[in-house]
Coordinates of C-alpha atoms in Angstrom, one line a residue:
X580 CA 144.7 89.9 149.9
X581 CA 142.5 86.7 151.8
X582 CA 141.7 88.2 155.2
X583 CA 141.8 85.2 156.4
X584 CA 144.9 83.7 155.3
X585 CA 146.3 87.1 154.2
X586 CA 147.2 84.6 150.5
X587 CA 147.8 87.0 146.8
X588 CA 144.3 86.4 145.7
X589 CA 144.6 84.9 141.7
X590 CA 142.6 87.2 138.4
X591 CA 141.3 84.2 137.6
X592 CA 139.8 83.5 141.3
X593 CA 137.6 87.1 141.1
X594 CA 136.1 86.2 137.2
X595 CA 134.6 82.3 139.0
X596 CA 133.6 84.7 141.6
X597 CA 132.0 87.3 138.7
X598 CA 131.0 83.8 137.2
X599 CA 129.0 82.1 140.0
X600 CA 126.8 85.3 141.3
X601 CA 125.8 85.7 137.7
X602 CA 125.0 82.9 137.0
X603 CA 123.1 82.8 140.0
X604 CA 121.6 86.0 140.0
X605 CA 120.7 85.1 136.1
X606 CA 119.4 81.3 137.0
X607 CA 116.8 83.3 140.3
X608 CA 115.5 85.4 138.1
X609 CA 114.2 82.9 135.3
X610 CA 112.8 81.1 138.2
X611 CA 110.9 83.7 139.0
X612 CA 109.6 85.0 135.3
X613 CA 108.9 81.1 134.6
X614 CA 106.5 80.6 137.9
X615 CA 104.9 83.8 137.2
X616 CA 104.2 82.8 134.1
X617 CA 102.5 79.4 135.4
X618 CA 100.3 81.9 138.4
X619 CA 99.5 84.0 134.8
X620 CA 98.3 80.8 133.4
X621 CA 96.7 79.2 136.3
X622 CA 94.2 82.8 137.2
X623 CA 93.1 82.4 133.8
X624 CA 92.8 78.4 133.8
X625 CA 90.7 78.5 136.9
X626 CA 88.0 80.6 135.9
X627 CA 86.7 78.4 133.0
X628 CA 87.7 74.9 134.6
X629 CA 84.0 74.3 135.7
X630 CA 81.4 76.1 133.9
X631 CA 77.7 75.4 135.4
X632 CA 75.3 75.6 132.2
X633 CA 71.8 75.8 134.2
X634 CA 70.2 75.0 129.7
X635 CA 71.6 71.5 130.5
X636 CA 69.7 70.0 133.6
X637 CA 65.7 70.4 134.6
X638 CA 64.4 73.3 135.9
X639 CA 63.8 72.0 139.8
X640 CA 67.5 72.5 140.1
X641 CA 67.7 75.9 138.8
X642 CA 67.8 77.4 141.9
X643 CA 70.6 75.1 143.5
X644 CA 73.2 75.2 140.6
X645 CA 72.3 79.8 140.9
X646 CA 73.5 79.3 144.7
X647 CA 76.4 77.4 143.6
X648 CA 77.7 79.7 140.5
X649 CA 77.6 82.8 143.9
X650 CA 80.0 80.2 145.7
X651 CA 81.9 79.0 142.4
X652 CA 82.8 83.4 141.9
X653 CA 83.0 84.0 145.1
X654 CA 85.4 80.7 145.1
X655 CA 87.6 81.9 141.9
X656 CA 87.8 85.0 143.2
X657 CA 89.4 84.2 146.4
X658 CA 91.6 81.8 144.7
X659 CA 92.8 84.1 142.0
X660 CA 93.4 87.2 145.1
X661 CA 96.2 84.4 146.5
X662 CA 97.9 84.5 143.1
X663 CA 98.3 87.8 143.4
X664 CA 100.0 87.8 146.3
X665 CA 102.2 84.9 145.2
X666 CA 102.6 86.9 142.1
X667 CA 103.1 90.8 143.8
X668 CA 106.4 88.9 145.4
X669 CA 107.9 87.4 142.7
X670 CA 108.2 90.9 141.3
X671 CA 109.2 92.6 143.9
X672 CA 111.7 90.2 144.4
X673 CA 112.6 90.3 141.2
X674 CA 113.1 93.9 141.2
X675 CA 115.4 93.4 144.2
X676 CA 117.4 90.1 143.4
X677 CA 119.6 90.5 146.6
X678 CA 118.1 91.5 149.7
X679 CA 116.4 89.5 151.9
X680 CA 112.9 89.3 152.3
X681 CA 109.8 88.0 154.6
X682 CA 107.4 85.6 152.4
X683 CA 103.7 86.3 153.4
X684 CA 101.9 83.1 153.4
X685 CA 98.4 83.9 151.0
X686 CA 95.7 81.8 152.0
X687 CA 95.0 78.5 150.9
X688 CA 92.0 78.3 149.2
X689 CA 91.4 75.8 147.1
X690 CA 90.0 73.5 149.4
X691 CA 86.8 76.2 148.9
X692 CA 86.9 74.6 145.1
X693 CA 86.7 71.4 145.6
X694 CA 84.0 72.4 147.7
X695 CA 82.1 73.9 144.6
X696 CA 83.3 70.7 142.6
X697 CA 81.6 67.9 144.8
X698 CA 78.5 69.9 145.4
X699 CA 78.4 70.7 141.5
X700 CA 79.5 66.5 141.2
X701 CA 76.6 65.9 143.5
X702 CA 74.0 67.8 141.0
X703 CA 74.6 66.7 138.2
X704 CA 74.2 62.5 139.3
X705 CA 70.4 63.8 140.8
X706 CA 69.8 65.8 137.5
X707 CA 71.4 62.0 135.5
X708 CA 69.7 59.9 137.8
X709 CA 66.3 61.4 137.1
X710 CA 66.9 61.8 133.7
X711 CA 67.7 58.2 133.2
X712 CA 63.6 57.2 134.0
X713 CA 61.7 59.7 132.0
X714 CA 63.5 58.1 129.3
X715 CA 61.2 55.5 127.8
X716 CA 58.3 57.9 128.9
X717 CA 60.0 61.1 127.1
X718 CA 60.2 59.1 124.1
X719 CA 57.1 57.5 123.6
X720 CA 55.4 61.0 124.1
X721 CA 58.1 62.0 121.5
X722 CA 56.8 59.3 119.0
X723 CA 52.6 60.4 119.3
X724 CA 53.6 63.1 119.3
X725 CA 55.1 63.8 116.3
X726 CA 53.0 60.7 114.2
X727 CA 50.4 63.5 115.2
X728 CA 51.4 67.1 114.0
X729 CA 52.2 64.9 111.0
X730 CA 48.5 63.3 110.5
X731 CA 47.2 67.3 111.1
X732 CA 49.9 68.9 109.0
X733 CA 49.1 66.6 106.5
X734 CA 45.3 67.3 106.3
X735 CA 45.7 71.4 106.4
X736 CA 47.6 71.4 103.4
X737 CA 45.2 68.9 101.8
X738 CA 48.7 66.5 100.5
X739 CA 46.9 63.7 98.5
X740 CA 45.9 66.9 96.7
X741 CA 49.2 68.8 96.4
X742 CA 50.6 65.4 95.3
X743 CA 48.5 64.8 92.8
X744 CA 48.4 69.1 91.4
X745 CA 52.7 68.2 91.9
X746 CA 52.4 65.5 88.5
X747 CA 49.6 67.8 86.3
X748 CA 52.8 70.5 86.7
X749 CA 55.4 68.3 86.1
X750 CA 53.9 66.8 82.9
X751 CA 53.1 70.2 81.5
X752 CA 57.1 71.3 82.8
X753 CA 58.3 68.5 80.7
X754 CA 56.4 69.3 77.9
X755 CA 57.1 72.8 78.3
X756 CA 61.2 71.9 77.8
X757 CA 60.9 70.3 75.1
X758 CA 59.1 73.3 73.2
X759 CA 62.0 75.0 74.7
X760 CA 65.2 73.1 73.1
X761 CA 63.1 73.3 70.1
X762 CA 62.9 77.4 70.0
X763 CA 66.7 76.8 70.7
X764 CA 67.8 74.5 68.4
X765 CA 65.8 78.1 66.2
X766 CA 67.7 80.6 68.6
X767 CA 70.8 78.7 67.5
X768 CA 70.8 78.1 64.0
X769 CA 69.7 82.0 63.4
X770 CA 72.1 82.8 65.4
X771 CA 74.6 81.3 63.3
X772 CA 73.1 82.4 59.7
X773 CA 73.8 86.2 61.0
X774 CA 77.3 85.6 62.2
X775 CA 77.9 84.3 59.4
X776 CA 76.3 87.6 57.7
X777 CA 78.4 89.8 59.4
X778 CA 81.7 87.9 58.8
X779 CA 81.1 88.5 55.4
X780 CA 79.6 92.1 55.5
X781 CA 83.6 92.4 58.0
X782 CA 86.0 92.2 55.4
X783 CA 89.9 92.0 56.8
X784 CA 91.1 92.7 54.1
X785 CA 90.1 95.9 53.4
X786 CA 91.4 97.0 57.4
X787 CA 94.3 96.1 57.0
X788 CA 94.3 98.3 54.1
X789 CA 93.3 100.9 55.6
X790 CA 96.1 100.2 58.7
X791 CA 98.5 100.4 55.7
X792 CA 96.8 103.4 54.6
X793 CA 96.9 105.1 58.5
X794 CA 100.7 103.7 57.7
X795 CA 101.7 105.3 54.9
X796 CA 99.8 108.5 54.5
X797 CA 100.7 109.8 57.5
X798 CA 103.5 107.1 59.5
X799 CA 105.2 107.1 56.1
X800 CA 106.2 103.3 56.8
X801 CA 106.1 102.4 52.8
X802 CA 108.4 99.6 54.1
X803 CA 106.5 98.2 56.7
X804 CA 102.1 97.1 55.9
X805 CA 100.0 94.3 56.8
X806 CA 98.0 91.4 55.9
X807 CA 95.7 88.9 56.4
X808 CA 95.6 85.6 56.0
X809 CA 92.6 83.5 56.5
X810 CA 92.9 79.3 57.5
X811 CA 90.1 77.0 58.2
X812 CA 91.4 74.5 61.3
X813 CA 90.4 71.2 60.6
X814 CA 87.4 70.6 63.0
X815 CA 86.3 74.2 63.1
X816 CA 83.8 75.9 61.1
X817 CA 84.7 79.0 61.3
X818 CA 86.5 81.1 59.3
X819 CA 89.4 82.3 61.6
X820 CA 91.9 85.8 60.4
X821 CA 95.1 86.2 60.9
X822 CA 97.5 89.2 60.3
X823 CA 101.1 89.3 59.4
X824 CA 103.8 91.8 59.4
X825 CA 106.0 92.7 56.4
X826 CA 108.3 94.3 55.3
X827 CA 109.9 95.2 52.0
X828 CA 107.8 92.1 50.8
X829 CA 109.4 89.7 53.5
X830 CA 107.0 88.8 56.6
X831 CA 108.8 90.5 59.4
X832 CA 110.7 89.3 62.7
X833 CA 111.6 91.6 65.6
X834 CA 109.0 94.2 66.0
X835 CA 110.9 97.6 67.5
X836 CA 108.8 98.7 69.9
X837 CA 108.1 102.5 68.4
X838 CA 106.9 100.0 64.9
X839 CA 104.6 97.9 67.4
X840 CA 102.7 101.1 68.6
X841 CA 101.6 102.2 65.0
X842 CA 100.1 98.9 64.6
X843 CA 98.5 98.9 67.1
X844 CA 97.2 102.7 67.4
X845 CA 96.0 102.1 63.6
X846 CA 94.0 98.8 64.0
X847 CA 92.9 100.2 66.5
X848 CA 92.2 103.0 64.1
X849 CA 89.9 100.8 61.1
X850 CA 88.5 98.7 63.8
X851 CA 86.3 101.8 64.1
X852 CA 85.1 101.5 61.3
X853 CA 84.0 97.7 61.2
X854 CA 80.1 96.4 61.5
X855 CA 80.8 96.4 65.6
X856 CA 81.2 100.0 65.8
X857 CA 79.4 101.0 63.2
X858 CA 77.1 104.6 63.5
X859 CA 78.4 103.6 66.8
X860 CA 79.9 106.7 69.1
X861 CA 81.8 104.2 71.8
X862 CA 84.0 105.6 75.1
X863 CA 86.7 105.4 74.1
X864 CA 90.3 105.5 76.3
X865 CA 94.1 105.9 74.4
X866 CA 97.1 105.3 77.3
X867 CA 100.1 106.6 76.1
X868 CA 99.5 105.7 72.2
X869 CA 103.5 107.8 71.7
X870 CA 105.2 105.1 74.0
X871 CA 109.3 104.7 71.8
X872 CA 107.9 107.5 69.3
X873 CA 110.2 109.8 67.7
X874 CA 109.0 113.5 67.2
X875 CA 108.0 113.3 63.9
X876 CA 106.0 110.2 64.5
X877 CA 104.3 112.0 68.2
X878 CA 103.2 114.7 65.3
X879 CA 102.0 112.5 62.7
X880 CA 100.6 109.8 65.1
X881 CA 98.6 113.4 66.5
X882 CA 97.5 114.4 63.0
X883 CA 95.5 110.8 62.6
X884 CA 93.8 111.3 66.4
X885 CA 92.5 115.0 64.7
X886 CA 91.3 114.2 61.6
X887 CA 90.7 110.4 62.1
X888 CA 88.2 110.2 65.8
X889 CA 88.1 113.9 66.4
X890 CA 87.6 115.7 62.8
X891 CA 85.0 112.8 62.4
X892 CA 83.0 112.8 66.1
X893 CA 83.2 108.7 66.6
X894 CA 83.3 109.3 70.2
X895 CA 80.7 109.3 73.0
X896 CA 84.5 110.3 75.3
X897 CA 88.1 110.4 74.9
X898 CA 90.8 110.2 77.0
X899 CA 94.0 110.6 75.9
X900 CA 97.0 109.6 78.6
X901 CA 100.8 110.5 77.5
X902 CA 103.8 111.1 80.2
X903 CA 104.9 113.2 76.9
X904 CA 104.8 117.1 77.2
X905 CA 105.8 117.3 73.5
X906 CA 103.0 114.8 72.9
X907 CA 100.4 117.2 75.7
X908 CA 101.2 120.8 73.4
X909 CA 100.0 119.3 70.5
X910 CA 96.2 117.6 72.0
X911 CA 96.0 122.0 73.3
X912 CA 95.4 122.2 70.0
X913 CA 93.0 119.5 69.9
X914 CA 89.1 121.0 68.9
X915 CA 86.4 119.7 67.1
X916 CA 82.1 120.8 67.5
X917 CA 79.1 118.4 67.1
X918 CA 75.5 119.1 66.5
X919 CA 73.4 119.6 69.8
X920 CA 69.9 119.0 70.2
X921 CA 68.7 122.6 68.7
X922 CA 70.3 121.4 65.5
X923 CA 73.4 124.3 66.3
X924 CA 77.0 123.1 66.0
X925 CA 78.8 123.6 70.0
X926 CA 82.0 123.0 71.4
X927 CA 83.2 119.5 72.6
X928 CA 84.3 120.5 77.2
X929 CA 87.7 119.6 77.7
X930 CA 89.3 118.9 81.0
X931 CA 93.1 118.7 82.6
X932 CA 94.2 116.0 84.3
X933 CA 97.2 114.6 86.0
X934 CA 98.5 111.1 88.0
X935 CA 99.7 112.2 91.3
X936 CA 101.6 109.3 93.1
X937 CA 101.5 109.5 96.8
X938 CA 103.5 107.1 98.7
X939 CA 102.1 104.1 97.3
X940 CA 99.0 105.9 95.7
X941 CA 98.1 107.7 92.6
X942 CA 95.3 110.4 93.2
X943 CA 93.8 111.7 89.7
X944 CA 93.6 116.3 90.1
X945 CA 93.1 119.0 88.2
X946 CA 96.5 119.8 86.0
X947 CA 98.4 123.1 87.6
X948 CA 97.8 126.0 85.5
X949 CA 100.7 126.6 85.1
X950 CA 100.8 123.6 82.7
X951 CA 97.7 123.3 81.0
X952 CA 97.5 127.0 79.8
X953 CA 100.9 127.5 79.0
X954 CA 103.4 125.7 76.2
X955 CA 106.6 126.5 78.5
X956 CA 107.9 127.3 81.6
X957 CA 109.5 130.6 80.1
X958 CA 105.8 132.0 79.0
X959 CA 104.6 131.4 82.3
X960 CA 107.7 133.3 84.3
X961 CA 107.0 135.5 80.4
X962 CA 103.8 136.2 81.8
X963 CA 104.3 136.8 85.7
X964 CA 106.5 139.0 84.5
X965 CA 103.5 141.1 82.4
X966 CA 101.8 140.8 85.4
X967 CA 103.7 143.0 87.9
X968 CA 104.0 145.6 85.2
X969 CA 100.8 145.7 84.9
X970 CA 99.6 145.8 88.5
X971 CA 97.6 149.3 88.7
X972 CA 97.0 149.1 92.2
X973 CA 98.2 146.8 94.6
X974 CA 95.2 145.1 96.8
X975 CA 95.3 141.1 98.9
X976 CA 94.4 139.5 95.0
X977 CA 97.0 141.2 93.2
X978 CA 100.4 140.8 96.2
X979 CA 101.2 137.3 96.2
X980 CA 102.5 137.7 93.0
X981 CA 105.0 139.7 94.0
X982 CA 106.5 137.9 96.8
X983 CA 107.8 134.8 94.2
X984 CA 108.9 138.2 91.3
X985 CA 112.2 137.9 92.9
X986 CA 112.0 134.0 91.2
X987 CA 110.5 134.6 88.5
X988 CA 112.5 137.4 87.1
X989 CA 115.7 135.3 87.9
X990 CA 114.7 132.3 86.3
X991 CA 113.3 134.1 83.1
X992 CA 116.5 136.0 82.7
X993 CA 118.5 132.9 83.4
X994 CA 116.4 131.7 80.2
X995 CA 116.2 134.5 77.8
X996 CA 120.1 135.5 77.8
X997 CA 121.5 132.8 77.4
X998 CA 120.1 132.0 74.2
X999 CA 120.6 135.9 74.2
X1000 CA 124.4 136.1 74.9
X1001 CA 125.4 132.4 74.2
X1002 CA 128.3 132.7 76.1
X1003 CA 130.3 132.1 80.1
X1004 CA 130.0 135.5 81.2
X1005 CA 128.3 136.7 84.4
X1006 CA 125.1 137.1 84.1
X1007 CA 125.5 140.5 85.5
X1008 CA 128.4 141.4 82.7
X1009 CA 124.4 139.8 80.3
X1010 CA 122.4 141.7 82.4
X1011 CA 124.4 145.2 81.2
X1012 CA 124.7 144.2 77.9
X1013 CA 121.1 143.3 78.5
X1014 CA 120.1 147.0 79.4
X1015 CA 122.7 148.6 77.5
X1016 CA 124.7 152.0 78.3
X1017 CA 122.3 152.6 81.3
X1018 CA 123.2 150.7 84.1
X1019 CA 121.1 150.8 87.3
X1020 CA 119.0 149.6 85.9
X1021 CA 121.1 146.2 85.3
X1022 CA 122.5 146.8 88.7
X1023 CA 119.0 147.4 90.8
X1024 CA 117.9 144.0 88.4
X1025 CA 120.6 142.0 89.6
X1026 CA 119.6 143.9 93.4
X1027 CA 116.1 141.9 93.0
X1028 CA 117.1 138.6 91.9
X1029 CA 120.0 138.1 94.7
X1030 CA 118.5 139.5 97.6
X1031 CA 114.7 138.2 97.1
X1032 CA 114.9 134.7 95.2
X1033 CA 117.9 133.4 97.3
X1034 CA 118.3 136.6 100.9
X1035 CA 121.6 136.9 99.7
X1036 CA 123.3 136.6 103.1
X1037 CA 121.5 139.3 103.6
X1038 CA 118.8 137.2 106.4
X1039 CA 117.0 140.8 107.8
X1040 CA 115.5 140.6 104.1
X1041 CA 113.6 137.5 104.8
X1042 CA 111.8 139.3 108.3
X1043 CA 110.6 142.5 106.3
X1044 CA 108.0 143.1 103.7
X1045 CA 108.4 142.9 100.1
X1046 CA 108.8 146.1 98.5
X1047 CA 106.3 146.0 95.3
X1048 CA 107.4 149.3 93.7
X1049 CA 111.3 148.5 93.2
X1050 CA 109.9 145.3 91.9
X1051 CA 107.1 147.2 89.7
X1052 CA 109.9 148.9 88.3
X1053 CA 112.1 146.6 88.1
X1054 CA 110.1 144.0 85.7
X1055 CA 108.8 147.4 83.9
X1056 CA 112.2 147.9 82.6
X1057 CA 111.8 144.4 81.7
X1058 CA 109.2 144.4 79.4
X1059 CA 111.2 147.6 78.1
X1060 CA 113.8 146.4 76.9
X1061 CA 112.0 143.2 75.3
X1062 CA 110.0 145.2 74.1
X1063 CA 112.4 146.7 71.1
X1064 CA 111.9 142.5 69.3
X1065 CA 108.8 144.1 68.8
X1066 CA 108.3 139.8 66.5
X1067 CA 109.0 138.1 69.5
X1068 CA 107.1 140.7 72.4
X1069 CA 103.9 140.1 70.2
X1070 CA 104.5 136.3 70.1
X1071 CA 105.2 135.7 73.1
X1072 CA 102.0 138.2 73.7
X1073 CA 100.0 135.5 71.7
X1074 CA 101.2 132.3 73.8
X1075 CA 99.6 133.4 77.1
X1076 CA 97.3 135.4 76.0
X1077 CA 97.1 138.5 76.7
X1078 CA 96.7 141.8 73.9
X1079 CA 99.2 142.8 71.7
X1080 CA 100.1 146.2 72.5
X1081 CA 103.2 148.2 71.5
X1082 CA 103.5 150.2 74.3
X1083 CA 105.2 149.3 78.5
X1084 CA 102.0 147.5 80.3
X1085 CA 101.3 150.5 83.1

């Protein structure tokens, strides 16, 4: 109720009162912010409003300017301090906008700035007056001095003799330029003749036949061929060669991406035999040549790479990039040799790298061992189990093999048992069938696989050391069971570079 009249205050009246005080507070706050900004602008402006540069005055005025510069800096400092006092009070008012505060008026130091400005004007007028009286004499003296310097310089450099020598050199240069143009014309004529002879040697018809030979012999594309077309456009003396892709005797259109890759690679190999690269060993980079090719074409392309480039040694360095693991498997078979400076054959040096992406950048790193040395992950997993079974003494150099044994054994048995028993039985039943009547190895293996690859609900297992003897027992039991298939076991040993043996490694 209203304290004066006692009537009920309506709800919209309260809203108007709140809105009134909110708007007034916001307006006051925005005014304070604007004024503080003006104070900061004033502080930055006043320091540059008057700049005293002694270089614009004669030396006789420098002492006065130094004294005036000191007064100016003192005045600016006092003026900025006064502005800081205002800014501080405004900031306090903004932080507590509802409380009443006493205003402390700062010192008005603007008169000191006006005084400095007036003194500067006086010195400037004195300098200008001094300049006006010297202009005429200075102009005359400068002209005489300039002419004297020019005359002395001409005598020093022997100007007349230099002019005569320049004329003589100019005549010699014109004669030499004429002789140069004549020699350039002769060189141009001989280069054109040489180019013409090269074109005659570089028979594109033979190149097209070589491409077709590659297509037919290596890829079986007897329905796809390349033909060279000769043309002489009007106004051009040089012969131009164009190639057409022929399919079943007709010009081919809409080639697939794989067909384009085959043609481009065959043409590249044919170009290695032309006059520009004959008897040369270029650095060759083959960038992902198997894109959009099926398995047969991938092998044929590898065969062509091996027989036409590696076996013939037509390169200084050979780089082959691929994203296809099947093609990488074939590339590992590339071997060759060259005759060294001592006349003895030497094997090519090979290295494997991978391009690894890191955020927006990519880096080249040495290829991991599991990609470089193993054909598949299955071979790698077998090798790790074999190493675990063959270790004689546990030390710091081989202890890490057992830390990953649980995962390695689990993945290996999942792959192996899937292909040995391709049904949907649980892994426990397949393990029992794999190890036979003796159920102990199956139970022990299942425990190792679960507890050491998943912890399998036994959380405290992760805080205990790895039980190496138990794992080595499982590894030897797996190897012993694999040895029953002698052919497969021998092939696995060969694939990981281990000697073939007929007993469990100890």
